């Protein structure tokens, strides 16, 4: 953690030498069951013309990503989408999410609107927690 934010380093190149059964990845699930999904890249920033920067992105990397093989997309009605727009967020009960500190979890309850909106998320490793949606950086996990 640096300046109150969780930071991740580049994965070690030696992780490829370990058997995949002995590894446990704490990153969100990805769609493809292959090595890849994103990588550290060097290039020019959009803000500046002279400074080379390192950023995370792209389609190839040495980071293993996991796929359960099933697509459990949540189908929403136009009424639910309209309610979410009014509330100021796009989360739904039953949705899989990822938090940088607590890992993967499932939204079990939503309350409030706008900056006061909260979600109760049942995390696999940390149990149920109420999170302020304006503060918590939850990412929807596509399964």
PDB file of C-alpha atoms in Angstrom:
ATOM      1  CA  UNK A   1       0.000   0.000   0.000  1.00  0.00           C
ATOM      2  CA  UNK A   2       1.324   3.415  -0.955  1.00  0.00           C
ATOM      3  CA  UNK A   3      -0.393   6.722  -0.131  1.00  0.00           C
ATOM      4  CA  UNK A   4      -3.542   4.866   0.933  1.00  0.00           C
ATOM      5  CA  UNK A   5      -3.852   2.925  -2.333  1.00  0.00           C
ATOM      6  CA  UNK A   6      -3.143  -0.724  -3.026  1.00  0.00           C
ATOM      7  CA  UNK A   7      -0.322  -1.121  -5.566  1.00  0.00           C
ATOM      8  CA  UNK A   8       0.663  -4.279  -7.397  1.00  0.00           C
ATOM      9  CA  UNK A   9       4.105  -5.014  -8.732  1.00  0.00           C
ATOM     10  CA  UNK A  10       4.854  -6.759 -11.989  1.00  0.00           C
ATOM     11  CA  UNK A  11       4.624 -10.541 -11.568  1.00  0.00           C
ATOM     12  CA  UNK A  12       7.874 -12.445 -11.232  1.00  0.00           C
ATOM     13  CA  UNK A  13       9.047 -14.268 -14.341  1.00  0.00           C
ATOM     14  CA  UNK A  14       9.709 -17.295 -12.135  1.00  0.00           C
ATOM     15  CA  UNK A  15       5.976 -17.870 -11.576  1.00  0.00           C
ATOM     16  CA  UNK A  16       5.894 -19.675 -14.932  1.00  0.00           C
ATOM     17  CA  UNK A  17       8.190 -22.352 -13.486  1.00  0.00           C
ATOM     18  CA  UNK A  18       5.743 -23.304 -10.710  1.00  0.00           C
ATOM     19  CA  UNK A  19       2.975 -25.859 -11.290  1.00  0.00           C
ATOM     20  CA  UNK A  20      -0.355 -24.090 -11.825  1.00  0.00           C
ATOM     21  CA  UNK A  21      -2.030 -26.318  -9.188  1.00  0.00           C
ATOM     22  CA  UNK A  22       0.165 -24.802  -6.485  1.00  0.00           C
ATOM     23  CA  UNK A  23      -0.666 -21.175  -7.344  1.00  0.00           C
ATOM     24  CA  UNK A  24      -3.575 -19.142  -6.030  1.00  0.00           C
ATOM     25  CA  UNK A  25      -4.281 -15.923  -7.925  1.00  0.00           C
ATOM     26  CA  UNK A  26      -5.991 -13.027  -6.145  1.00  0.00           C
ATOM     27  CA  UNK A  27      -6.921 -11.133  -9.291  1.00  0.00           C
ATOM     28  CA  UNK A  28     -10.381 -10.915 -10.873  1.00  0.00           C
ATOM     29  CA  UNK A  29     -11.474 -13.719 -13.163  1.00  0.00           C
ATOM     30  CA  UNK A  30     -10.892 -13.110 -16.861  1.00  0.00           C
ATOM     31  CA  UNK A  31     -12.743 -14.412 -19.896  1.00  0.00           C
ATOM     32  CA  UNK A  32      -9.892 -16.373 -21.495  1.00  0.00           C
ATOM     33  CA  UNK A  33      -8.225 -19.453 -20.019  1.00  0.00           C
ATOM     34  CA  UNK A  34      -4.780 -18.537 -21.263  1.00  0.00           C
ATOM     35  CA  UNK A  35      -1.742 -16.527 -20.284  1.00  0.00           C
ATOM     36  CA  UNK A  36      -2.592 -12.960 -21.099  1.00  0.00           C
ATOM     37  CA  UNK A  37      -5.214 -10.336 -20.734  1.00  0.00           C
ATOM     38  CA  UNK A  38      -2.969  -7.377 -19.996  1.00  0.00           C
ATOM     39  CA  UNK A  39       0.661  -6.463 -19.643  1.00  0.00           C
ATOM     40  CA  UNK A  40       3.045  -3.767 -18.566  1.00  0.00           C
ATOM     41  CA  UNK A  41       3.900  -1.620 -21.568  1.00  0.00           C
ATOM     42  CA  UNK A  42       6.159   1.318 -22.171  1.00  0.00           C
ATOM     43  CA  UNK A  43       5.075   4.216 -24.329  1.00  0.00           C
ATOM     44  CA  UNK A  44       4.076   7.830 -24.521  1.00  0.00           C
ATOM     45  CA  UNK A  45       1.436   9.189 -22.206  1.00  0.00           C
ATOM     46  CA  UNK A  46      -1.561  10.979 -23.662  1.00  0.00           C
ATOM     47  CA  UNK A  47      -0.743  13.971 -21.426  1.00  0.00           C
ATOM     48  CA  UNK A  48       2.856  14.481 -22.450  1.00  0.00           C
ATOM     49  CA  UNK A  49       4.940  14.117 -25.584  1.00  0.00           C
ATOM     50  CA  UNK A  50       8.367  13.654 -24.066  1.00  0.00           C
ATOM     51  CA  UNK A  51       8.145  11.303 -21.092  1.00  0.00           C
ATOM     52  CA  UNK A  52       8.066   7.530 -21.499  1.00  0.00           C
ATOM     53  CA  UNK A  53       5.765   5.893 -18.986  1.00  0.00           C
ATOM     54  CA  UNK A  54       5.001   2.363 -17.904  1.00  0.00           C
ATOM     55  CA  UNK A  55       1.328   1.410 -17.822  1.00  0.00           C
ATOM     56  CA  UNK A  56      -0.878  -1.669 -17.509  1.00  0.00           C
ATOM     57  CA  UNK A  57      -2.833  -2.705 -20.599  1.00  0.00           C
ATOM     58  CA  UNK A  58      -2.740  -4.588 -23.874  1.00  0.00           C
ATOM     59  CA  UNK A  59      -3.526  -8.196 -24.700  1.00  0.00           C
ATOM     60  CA  UNK A  60      -0.372 -10.183 -23.942  1.00  0.00           C
ATOM     61  CA  UNK A  61       1.384 -10.777 -20.653  1.00  0.00           C
ATOM     62  CA  UNK A  62       2.982 -13.271 -18.357  1.00  0.00           C
ATOM     63  CA  UNK A  63       0.127 -13.066 -15.868  1.00  0.00           C
ATOM     64  CA  UNK A  64      -2.070 -16.171 -15.716  1.00  0.00           C
ATOM     65  CA  UNK A  65      -5.779 -15.499 -15.864  1.00  0.00           C
ATOM     66  CA  UNK A  66      -8.519 -17.910 -14.887  1.00  0.00           C
ATOM     67  CA  UNK A  67     -11.691 -18.968 -16.649  1.00  0.00           C
ATOM     68  CA  UNK A  68     -14.384 -21.148 -15.144  1.00  0.00           C
ATOM     69  CA  UNK A  69     -15.784 -21.845 -18.604  1.00  0.00           C
ATOM     70  CA  UNK A  70     -19.303 -20.696 -17.745  1.00  0.00           C
ATOM     71  CA  UNK A  71     -21.025 -17.487 -18.684  1.00  0.00           C
ATOM     72  CA  UNK A  72     -23.266 -16.363 -15.836  1.00  0.00           C
ATOM     73  CA  UNK A  73     -24.193 -12.938 -17.161  1.00  0.00           C
ATOM     74  CA  UNK A  74     -27.010 -11.273 -15.269  1.00  0.00           C
ATOM     75  CA  UNK A  75     -29.849 -10.217 -17.529  1.00  0.00           C
ATOM     76  CA  UNK A  76     -31.487  -6.994 -16.448  1.00  0.00           C
ATOM     77  CA  UNK A  77     -34.771  -5.448 -17.365  1.00  0.00           C
ATOM     78  CA  UNK A  78     -35.069  -1.872 -18.556  1.00  0.00           C
ATOM     79  CA  UNK A  79     -36.798  -1.045 -15.251  1.00  0.00           C
ATOM     80  CA  UNK A  80     -33.774  -2.226 -13.236  1.00  0.00           C
ATOM     81  CA  UNK A  81     -31.415  -0.249 -15.481  1.00  0.00           C
ATOM     82  CA  UNK A  82     -33.543   2.872 -15.032  1.00  0.00           C
ATOM     83  CA  UNK A  83     -33.524   2.434 -11.229  1.00  0.00           C
ATOM     84  CA  UNK A  84     -29.741   2.034 -11.253  1.00  0.00           C
ATOM     85  CA  UNK A  85     -29.311   5.251 -13.272  1.00  0.00           C
ATOM     86  CA  UNK A  86     -31.447   7.105 -10.734  1.00  0.00           C
ATOM     87  CA  UNK A  87     -29.405   5.658  -7.854  1.00  0.00           C
ATOM     88  CA  UNK A  88     -26.117   6.714  -9.459  1.00  0.00           C
ATOM     89  CA  UNK A  89     -24.558   3.243  -9.770  1.00  0.00           C
ATOM     90  CA  UNK A  90     -24.882   0.159 -11.959  1.00  0.00           C
ATOM     91  CA  UNK A  91     -24.586  -2.597  -9.347  1.00  0.00           C
ATOM     92  CA  UNK A  92     -27.262  -5.245  -8.809  1.00  0.00           C
ATOM     93  CA  UNK A  93     -27.977  -7.798  -6.115  1.00  0.00           C
ATOM     94  CA  UNK A  94     -26.379 -11.120  -7.063  1.00  0.00           C
ATOM     95  CA  UNK A  95     -23.613  -9.548  -9.139  1.00  0.00           C
ATOM     96  CA  UNK A  96     -20.015 -10.799  -8.745  1.00  0.00           C
ATOM     97  CA  UNK A  97     -17.564  -7.979  -7.909  1.00  0.00           C
ATOM     98  CA  UNK A  98     -13.870  -7.561  -7.099  1.00  0.00           C
ATOM     99  CA  UNK A  99     -12.309  -5.284  -4.462  1.00  0.00           C
ATOM    100  CA  UNK A 100      -8.540  -4.710  -4.320  1.00  0.00           C
ATOM    101  CA  UNK A 101      -8.324  -5.438  -0.579  1.00  0.00           C
ATOM    102  CA  UNK A 102     -11.095  -7.988   0.017  1.00  0.00           C
ATOM    103  CA  UNK A 103     -10.980  -9.923  -3.287  1.00  0.00           C
ATOM    104  CA  UNK A 104     -13.984 -11.461  -5.002  1.00  0.00           C
ATOM    105  CA  UNK A 105     -17.480 -11.301  -3.579  1.00  0.00           C
ATOM    106  CA  UNK A 106     -21.186 -11.162  -4.403  1.00  0.00           C
ATOM    107  CA  UNK A 107     -23.478  -8.150  -3.890  1.00  0.00           C
ATOM    108  CA  UNK A 108     -26.184  -9.182  -1.408  1.00  0.00           C
ATOM    109  CA  UNK A 109     -27.925  -5.845  -0.746  1.00  0.00           C
ATOM    110  CA  UNK A 110     -28.040  -2.265  -2.037  1.00  0.00           C
ATOM    111  CA  UNK A 111     -29.345   0.846  -0.310  1.00  0.00           C
ATOM    112  CA  UNK A 112     -29.219   4.606  -0.703  1.00  0.00           C
ATOM    113  CA  UNK A 113     -28.790   6.834  -3.742  1.00  0.00           C
ATOM    114  CA  UNK A 114     -26.026   8.946  -5.246  1.00  0.00           C
ATOM    115  CA  UNK A 115     -23.006   9.510  -2.999  1.00  0.00           C
ATOM    116  CA  UNK A 116     -24.855   7.849  -0.089  1.00  0.00           C
ATOM    117  CA  UNK A 117     -25.320   4.540  -1.958  1.00  0.00           C
ATOM    118  CA  UNK A 118     -24.006   1.472  -0.113  1.00  0.00           C
ATOM    119  CA  UNK A 119     -23.624  -2.165  -1.098  1.00  0.00           C
ATOM    120  CA  UNK A 120     -23.389  -5.173   1.151  1.00  0.00           C
ATOM    121  CA  UNK A 121     -20.908  -7.581  -0.399  1.00  0.00           C
ATOM    122  CA  UNK A 122     -20.279 -11.108   0.843  1.00  0.00           C
ATOM    123  CA  UNK A 123     -16.567 -11.679   0.188  1.00  0.00           C
ATOM    124  CA  UNK A 124     -15.250 -15.232  -0.110  1.00  0.00           C
ATOM    125  CA  UNK A 125     -12.326 -14.669   2.265  1.00  0.00           C
ATOM    126  CA  UNK A 126     -13.536 -11.766   4.441  1.00  0.00           C
ATOM    127  CA  UNK A 127     -17.265 -12.307   4.927  1.00  0.00           C
ATOM    128  CA  UNK A 128     -20.031  -9.715   4.541  1.00  0.00           C
ATOM    129  CA  UNK A 129     -19.113  -6.019   4.495  1.00  0.00           C
ATOM    130  CA  UNK A 130     -21.039  -2.816   3.812  1.00  0.00           C
ATOM    131  CA  UNK A 131     -19.157  -0.562   1.376  1.00  0.00           C
ATOM    132  CA  UNK A 132     -19.817   3.043   0.400  1.00  0.00           C
ATOM    133  CA  UNK A 133     -20.030   2.893  -3.420  1.00  0.00           C
ATOM    134  CA  UNK A 134     -18.643   6.416  -3.847  1.00  0.00           C
ATOM    135  CA  UNK A 135     -15.456   5.330  -2.036  1.00  0.00           C
ATOM    136  CA  UNK A 136     -15.038   1.593  -2.691  1.00  0.00           C
ATOM    137  CA  UNK A 137     -13.604   0.845  -6.100  1.00  0.00           C
ATOM    138  CA  UNK A 138     -15.634  -2.249  -6.933  1.00  0.00           C
ATOM    139  CA  UNK A 139     -15.160  -3.865 -10.334  1.00  0.00           C
ATOM    140  CA  UNK A 140     -17.830  -6.097 -11.858  1.00  0.00           C
ATOM    141  CA  UNK A 141     -16.413  -9.580 -12.529  1.00  0.00           C
ATOM    142  CA  UNK A 142     -17.506 -11.169 -15.785  1.00  0.00           C
ATOM    143  CA  UNK A 143     -17.955 -14.905 -15.217  1.00  0.00           C
TER     144      UNK A 143
END
